[in-house]
Protein backbone atom coordinates (compact mmCIF):
# COMPACT_ATOMS: atom_id res chain seq x y z
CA UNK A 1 -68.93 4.41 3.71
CA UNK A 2 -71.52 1.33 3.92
CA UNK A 3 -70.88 -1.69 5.90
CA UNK A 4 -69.89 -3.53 2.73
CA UNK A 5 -66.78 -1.54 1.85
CA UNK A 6 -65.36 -2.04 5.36
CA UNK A 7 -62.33 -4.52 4.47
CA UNK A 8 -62.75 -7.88 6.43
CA UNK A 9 -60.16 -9.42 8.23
CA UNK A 10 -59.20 -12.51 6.24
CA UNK A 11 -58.68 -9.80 3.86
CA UNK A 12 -56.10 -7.28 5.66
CA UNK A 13 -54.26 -10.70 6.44
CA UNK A 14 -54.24 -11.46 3.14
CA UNK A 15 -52.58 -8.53 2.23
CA UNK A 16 -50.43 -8.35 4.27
CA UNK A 17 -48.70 -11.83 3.47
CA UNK A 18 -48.60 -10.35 0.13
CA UNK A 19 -47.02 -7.30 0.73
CA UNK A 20 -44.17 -9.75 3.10
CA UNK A 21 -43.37 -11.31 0.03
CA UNK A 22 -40.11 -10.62 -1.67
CA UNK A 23 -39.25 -11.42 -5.15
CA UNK A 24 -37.02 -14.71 -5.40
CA UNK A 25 -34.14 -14.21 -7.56
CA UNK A 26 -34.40 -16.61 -10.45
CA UNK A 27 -31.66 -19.22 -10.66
CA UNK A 28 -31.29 -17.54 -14.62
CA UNK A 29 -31.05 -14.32 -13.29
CA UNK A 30 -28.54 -15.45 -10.55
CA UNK A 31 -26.24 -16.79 -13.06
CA UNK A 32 -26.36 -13.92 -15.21
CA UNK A 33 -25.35 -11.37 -12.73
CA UNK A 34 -22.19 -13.91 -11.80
CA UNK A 35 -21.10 -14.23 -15.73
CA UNK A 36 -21.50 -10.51 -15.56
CA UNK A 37 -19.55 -9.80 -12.67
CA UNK A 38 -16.69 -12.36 -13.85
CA UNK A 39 -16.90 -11.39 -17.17
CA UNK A 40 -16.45 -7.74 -16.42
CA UNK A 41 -13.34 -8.69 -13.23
CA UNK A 42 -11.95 -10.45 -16.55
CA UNK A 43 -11.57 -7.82 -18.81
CA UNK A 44 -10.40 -5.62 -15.65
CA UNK A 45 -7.92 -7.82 -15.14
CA UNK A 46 -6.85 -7.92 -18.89
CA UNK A 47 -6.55 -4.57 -18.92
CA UNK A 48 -4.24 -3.70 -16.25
CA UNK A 49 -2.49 -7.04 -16.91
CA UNK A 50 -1.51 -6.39 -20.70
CA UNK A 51 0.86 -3.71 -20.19
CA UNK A 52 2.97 -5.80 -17.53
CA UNK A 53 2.88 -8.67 -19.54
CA UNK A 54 4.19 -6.98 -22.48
CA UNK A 55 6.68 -5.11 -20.29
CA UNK A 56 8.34 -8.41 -18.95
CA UNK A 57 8.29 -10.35 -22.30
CA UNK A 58 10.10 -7.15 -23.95
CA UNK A 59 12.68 -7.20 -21.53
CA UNK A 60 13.32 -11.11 -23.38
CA UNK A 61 13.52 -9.34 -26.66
CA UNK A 62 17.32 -8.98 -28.25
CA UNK A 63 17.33 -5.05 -28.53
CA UNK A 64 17.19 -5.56 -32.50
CA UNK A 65 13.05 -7.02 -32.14
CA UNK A 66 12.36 -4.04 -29.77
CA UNK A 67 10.94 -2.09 -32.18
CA UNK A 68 10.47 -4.44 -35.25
CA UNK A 69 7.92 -3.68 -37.56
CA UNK A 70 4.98 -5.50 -37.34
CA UNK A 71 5.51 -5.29 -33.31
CA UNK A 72 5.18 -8.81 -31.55
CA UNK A 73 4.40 -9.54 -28.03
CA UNK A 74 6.07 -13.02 -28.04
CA UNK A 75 9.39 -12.31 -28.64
CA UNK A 76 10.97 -14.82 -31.37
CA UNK A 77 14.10 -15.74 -29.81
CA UNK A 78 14.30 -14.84 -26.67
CA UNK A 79 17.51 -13.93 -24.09
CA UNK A 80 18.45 -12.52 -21.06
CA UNK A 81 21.49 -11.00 -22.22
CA UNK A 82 19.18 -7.89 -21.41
CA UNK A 83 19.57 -8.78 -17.76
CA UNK A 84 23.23 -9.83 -17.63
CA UNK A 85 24.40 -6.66 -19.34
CA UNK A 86 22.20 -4.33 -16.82
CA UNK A 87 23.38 -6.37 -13.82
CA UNK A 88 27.09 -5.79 -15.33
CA UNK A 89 26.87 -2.37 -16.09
CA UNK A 90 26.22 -0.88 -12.46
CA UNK A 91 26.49 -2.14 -9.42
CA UNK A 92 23.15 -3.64 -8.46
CA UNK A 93 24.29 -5.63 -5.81
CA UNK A 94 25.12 -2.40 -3.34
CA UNK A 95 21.94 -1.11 -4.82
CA UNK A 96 19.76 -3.69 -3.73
CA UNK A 97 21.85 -3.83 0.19
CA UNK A 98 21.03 -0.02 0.32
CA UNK A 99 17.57 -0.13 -0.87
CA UNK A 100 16.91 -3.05 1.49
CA UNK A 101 18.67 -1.21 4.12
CA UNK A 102 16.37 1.88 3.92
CA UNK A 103 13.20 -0.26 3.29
CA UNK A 104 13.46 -2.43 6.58
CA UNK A 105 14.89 0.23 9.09
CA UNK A 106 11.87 2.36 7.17
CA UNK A 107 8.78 -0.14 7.60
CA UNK A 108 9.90 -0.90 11.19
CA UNK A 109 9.77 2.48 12.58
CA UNK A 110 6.88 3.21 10.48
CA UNK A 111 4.78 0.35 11.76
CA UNK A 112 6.06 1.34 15.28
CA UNK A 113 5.57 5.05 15.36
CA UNK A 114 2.15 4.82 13.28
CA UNK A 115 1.04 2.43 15.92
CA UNK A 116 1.70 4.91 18.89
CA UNK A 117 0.17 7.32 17.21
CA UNK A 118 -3.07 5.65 16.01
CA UNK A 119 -3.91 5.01 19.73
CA UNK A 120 -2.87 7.88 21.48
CA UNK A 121 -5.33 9.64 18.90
CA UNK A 122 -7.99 6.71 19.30
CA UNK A 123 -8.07 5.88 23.39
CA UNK A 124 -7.01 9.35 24.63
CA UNK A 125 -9.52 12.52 25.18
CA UNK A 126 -7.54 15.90 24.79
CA UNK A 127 -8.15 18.58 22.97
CA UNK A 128 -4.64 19.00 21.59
CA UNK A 129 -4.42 15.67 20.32
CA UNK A 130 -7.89 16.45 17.83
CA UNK A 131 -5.97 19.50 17.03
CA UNK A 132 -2.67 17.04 15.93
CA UNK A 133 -4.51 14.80 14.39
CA UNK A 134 -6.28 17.26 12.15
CA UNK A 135 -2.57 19.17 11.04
CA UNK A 136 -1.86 15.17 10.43
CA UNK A 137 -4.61 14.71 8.12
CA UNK A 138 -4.10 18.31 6.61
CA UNK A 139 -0.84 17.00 5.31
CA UNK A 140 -2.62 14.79 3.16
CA UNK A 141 -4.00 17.35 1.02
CA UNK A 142 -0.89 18.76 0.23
CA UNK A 143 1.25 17.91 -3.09
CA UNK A 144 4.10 15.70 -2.17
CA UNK A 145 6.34 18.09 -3.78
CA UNK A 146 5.36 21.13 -2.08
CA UNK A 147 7.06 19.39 0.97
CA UNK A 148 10.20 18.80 -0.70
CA UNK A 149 11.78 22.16 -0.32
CA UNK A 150 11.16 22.70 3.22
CA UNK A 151 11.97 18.81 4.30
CA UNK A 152 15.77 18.97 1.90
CA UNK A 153 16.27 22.21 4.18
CA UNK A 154 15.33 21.00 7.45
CA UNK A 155 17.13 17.49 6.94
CA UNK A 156 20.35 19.09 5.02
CA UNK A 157 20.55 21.72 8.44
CA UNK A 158 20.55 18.65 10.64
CA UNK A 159 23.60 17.60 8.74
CA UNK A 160 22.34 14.51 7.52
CA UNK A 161 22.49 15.25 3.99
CA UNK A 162 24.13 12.22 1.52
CA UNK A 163 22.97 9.52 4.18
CA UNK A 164 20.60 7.08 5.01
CA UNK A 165 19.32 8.70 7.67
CA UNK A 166 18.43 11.51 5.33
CA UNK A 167 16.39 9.35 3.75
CA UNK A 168 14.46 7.33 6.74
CA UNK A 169 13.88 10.33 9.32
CA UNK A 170 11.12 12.05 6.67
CA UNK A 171 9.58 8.93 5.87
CA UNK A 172 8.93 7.69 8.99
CA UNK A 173 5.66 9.56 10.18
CA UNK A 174 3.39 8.73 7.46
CA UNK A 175 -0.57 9.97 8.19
CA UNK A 176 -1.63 6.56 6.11
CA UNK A 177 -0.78 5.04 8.77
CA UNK A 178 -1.57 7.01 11.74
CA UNK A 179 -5.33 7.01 10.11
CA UNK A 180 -5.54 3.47 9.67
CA UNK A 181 -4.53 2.44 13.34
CA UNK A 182 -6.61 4.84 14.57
CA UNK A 183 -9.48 3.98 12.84
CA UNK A 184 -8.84 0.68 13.79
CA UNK A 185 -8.35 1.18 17.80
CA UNK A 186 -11.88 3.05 17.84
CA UNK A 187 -13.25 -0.22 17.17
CA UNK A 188 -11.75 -1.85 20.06
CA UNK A 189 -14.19 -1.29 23.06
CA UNK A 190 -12.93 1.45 25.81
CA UNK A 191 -14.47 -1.45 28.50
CA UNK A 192 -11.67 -3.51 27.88
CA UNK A 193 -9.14 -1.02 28.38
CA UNK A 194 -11.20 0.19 31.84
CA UNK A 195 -11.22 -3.28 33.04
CA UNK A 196 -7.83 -3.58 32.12
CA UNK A 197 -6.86 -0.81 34.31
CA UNK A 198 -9.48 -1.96 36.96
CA UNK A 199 -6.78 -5.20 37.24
CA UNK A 200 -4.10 -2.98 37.59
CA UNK A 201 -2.09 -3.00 34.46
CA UNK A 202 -0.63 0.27 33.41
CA UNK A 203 -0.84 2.16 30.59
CA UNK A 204 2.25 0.83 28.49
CA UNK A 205 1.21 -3.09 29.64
CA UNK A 206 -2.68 -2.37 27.99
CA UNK A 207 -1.11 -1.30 24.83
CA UNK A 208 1.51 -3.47 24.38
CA UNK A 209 -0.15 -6.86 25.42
CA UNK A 210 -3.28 -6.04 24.31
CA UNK A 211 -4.02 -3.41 21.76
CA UNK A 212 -1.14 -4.75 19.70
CA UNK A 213 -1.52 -8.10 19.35
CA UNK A 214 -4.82 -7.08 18.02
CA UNK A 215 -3.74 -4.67 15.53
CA UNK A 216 -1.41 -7.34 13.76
CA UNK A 217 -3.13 -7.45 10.70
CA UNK A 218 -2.88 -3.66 10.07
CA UNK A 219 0.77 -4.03 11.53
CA UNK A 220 1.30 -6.56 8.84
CA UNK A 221 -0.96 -4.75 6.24
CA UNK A 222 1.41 -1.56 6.52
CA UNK A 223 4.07 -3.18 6.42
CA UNK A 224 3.95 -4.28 3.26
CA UNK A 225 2.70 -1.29 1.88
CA UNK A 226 5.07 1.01 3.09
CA UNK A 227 8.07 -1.31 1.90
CA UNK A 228 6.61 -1.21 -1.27
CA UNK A 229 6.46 2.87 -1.12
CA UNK A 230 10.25 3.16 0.12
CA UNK A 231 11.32 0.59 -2.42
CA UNK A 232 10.13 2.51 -5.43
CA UNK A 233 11.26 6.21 -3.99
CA UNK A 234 12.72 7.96 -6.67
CA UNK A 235 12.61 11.25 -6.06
CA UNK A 236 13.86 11.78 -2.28
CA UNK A 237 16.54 9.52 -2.20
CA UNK A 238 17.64 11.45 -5.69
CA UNK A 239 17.54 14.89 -4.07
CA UNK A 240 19.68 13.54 -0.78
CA UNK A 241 21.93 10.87 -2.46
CA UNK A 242 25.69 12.16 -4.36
CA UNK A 243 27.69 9.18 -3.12
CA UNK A 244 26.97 6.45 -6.15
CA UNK A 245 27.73 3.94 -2.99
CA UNK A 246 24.83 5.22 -1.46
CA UNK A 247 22.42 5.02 -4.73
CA UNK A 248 19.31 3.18 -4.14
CA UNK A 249 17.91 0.62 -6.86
CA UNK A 250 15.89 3.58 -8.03
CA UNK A 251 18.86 5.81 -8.74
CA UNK A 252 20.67 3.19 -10.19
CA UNK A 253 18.48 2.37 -13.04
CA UNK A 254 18.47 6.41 -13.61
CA UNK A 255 22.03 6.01 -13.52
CA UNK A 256 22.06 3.18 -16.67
CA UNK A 257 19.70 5.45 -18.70
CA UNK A 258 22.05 7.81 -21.05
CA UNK A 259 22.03 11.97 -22.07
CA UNK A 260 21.37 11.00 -26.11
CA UNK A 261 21.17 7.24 -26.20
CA UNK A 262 18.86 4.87 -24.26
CA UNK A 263 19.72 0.99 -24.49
CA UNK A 264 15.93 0.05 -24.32
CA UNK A 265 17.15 -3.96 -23.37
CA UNK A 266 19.71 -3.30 -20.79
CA UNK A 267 16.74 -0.75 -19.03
CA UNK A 268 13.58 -3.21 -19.52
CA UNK A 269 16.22 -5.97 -17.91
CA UNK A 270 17.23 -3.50 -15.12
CA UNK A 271 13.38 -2.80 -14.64
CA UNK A 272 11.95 -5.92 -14.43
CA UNK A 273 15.35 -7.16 -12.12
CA UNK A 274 13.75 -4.29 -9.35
CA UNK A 275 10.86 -5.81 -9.11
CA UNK A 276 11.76 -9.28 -8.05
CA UNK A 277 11.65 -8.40 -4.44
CA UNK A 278 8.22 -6.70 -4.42
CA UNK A 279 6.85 -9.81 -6.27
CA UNK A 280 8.53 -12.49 -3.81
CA UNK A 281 7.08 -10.31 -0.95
CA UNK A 282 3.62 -10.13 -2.04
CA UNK A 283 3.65 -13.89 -2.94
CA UNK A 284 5.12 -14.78 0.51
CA UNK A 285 2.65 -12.45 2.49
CA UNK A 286 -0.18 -12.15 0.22
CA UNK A 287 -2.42 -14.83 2.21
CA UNK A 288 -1.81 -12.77 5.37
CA UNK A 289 -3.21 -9.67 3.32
CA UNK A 290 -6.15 -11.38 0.99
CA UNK A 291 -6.75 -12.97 5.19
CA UNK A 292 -6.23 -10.14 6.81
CA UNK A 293 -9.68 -8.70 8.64
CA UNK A 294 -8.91 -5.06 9.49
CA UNK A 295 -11.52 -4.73 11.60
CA UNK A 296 -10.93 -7.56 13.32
CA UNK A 297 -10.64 -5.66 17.07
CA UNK A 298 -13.53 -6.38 19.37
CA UNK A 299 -16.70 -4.20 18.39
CA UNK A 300 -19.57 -3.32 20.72
């Protein structure tokens, strides 16, 4: 190699300020990829929005425009007699108390127990407890109704069969839960709970005035999740349920539903009257959810 080929300085620099540079993003090709994404959350939104759309304006059909030829998705002359005759023709009133019943005593020990466990797991070094949390997580892998037989016998043996009991024990240890507090406690910093012991607090002070006031937003976040999941139970509270006092909203709406004939406008009115509650709750809570920073616990 001669002197000559020997790159100079002002060269390498040069370079080197190009290589640093980064392509700009165009203000055309900026705007593209936002009508793209929009565009594309639009029809997503379409999508799963149709069918609930045209599930709640058929329930204001008259049962005769149900299934008119050409079908319509604006019904003509809309009614609720849909909704008076389902709310006449069982007792949805009970329904709703039981249901509500099961769903509150349910999300309070499930939010309570799942918290427990989700730092025990997370802040506590023992062998055993890897071992439970791993049979925890094992459970998710297994077919809800594979764990029907055994839980009917186990609950029925206890001599809570036909009760509400029945129906919250099972539910209350959920490994959603357990996984998500845990997950979250990790990120909380294991300084803050040495220093906390440094100061002399004990062990049931450090988690409940600090570890829980921090985990509010997965408190709140499984909360409404696991109401939801308890509201629309179908199948458990149909295997332990044979007092029609006891039925849950669920059960009832089975109940309506006939051997040979379905009324189609008395079940689309009983339908859409189950979902009220879920709907107020998510619009009551939902800026504490779209808000809610689940990992908001202090990080290293």
């Amino acid at each position: 190699m001669t002197t000559t080929d020997i790159p100079r300085p002002a060269d390498v620099g040069s370079r080197r300020s190009v290589s640093r540079k980064r392509p700009r993003r165009t203000a055309t090709g900026g705007l593209r990829q936002a009508v793209s994404a929009t565009t594309l959350l639009w029809i997503m939104a379409c999508l799963y929005g149709f069918p609930v759309l045209w599930f709640i304006l058929s329930s204001l059909k008259p049962s005769s425009d149900l299934f008119s030829y050409p079908l319509t998705l604006v019904p003509h002359n809309p009614t609720l007699s849909g909704f008076k005759a389902a709310w006449d023709s069982a007792n949805f009133s009970q329904y709703f108390i039981n249901t509500a019943i099961v769903c509150v005593v349910t999300t309070i020990l499930t939010v309570g127990v799942s918290c427990c466990t989700g730092y025990a797991l997370a802040k506590y070094d023992n062998k055993w407890l890897k071992f439970f949390f791993i049979c925890i997580l094992a459970t998710t892998m297994l077919p809800s109704e594979v764990m029907l037989a055994p839980e009917f016998l186990v609950v029925r043996n206890l001599g809570l069969y036909n009760s509400f009991a029945g129906i919250i024990l099972p539910a209350v240890l959920t490994a959603t839960g357990c996984f998500m507090f845990r997950q979250f406690f990790l990120t909380v910093p294991d300084e803050l709970v040495e220093a906390a012991r440094i100061d002399g607090a004990r062990e049931l002070a450090i988690f409940a005035r600090i570890m829980v006031p921090l985990s509010r937003p997965i408190m709140l976040t499984l909360a409404i999740l696991s109401f939801q999941w308890r509201w629309n139970d179908y199948i458990w509270p149909l295997l332990m349920l044979n007092d029609p006092n006891k039925f849950t909203v669920q059960i009832g709406i089975q109940s309506i539903v006939g051997a040979q004939n379905i009324n189609w406008s008395v079940l689309l009115g009983a339908s859409v009257i189950s979902m009220i509650p879920l709907i107020a709750i998510f619009l009551v809570f939902q800026k504490y959810v779209m808000g809610a920073d689940i990992n908001a616990g202090l990080k290293d």
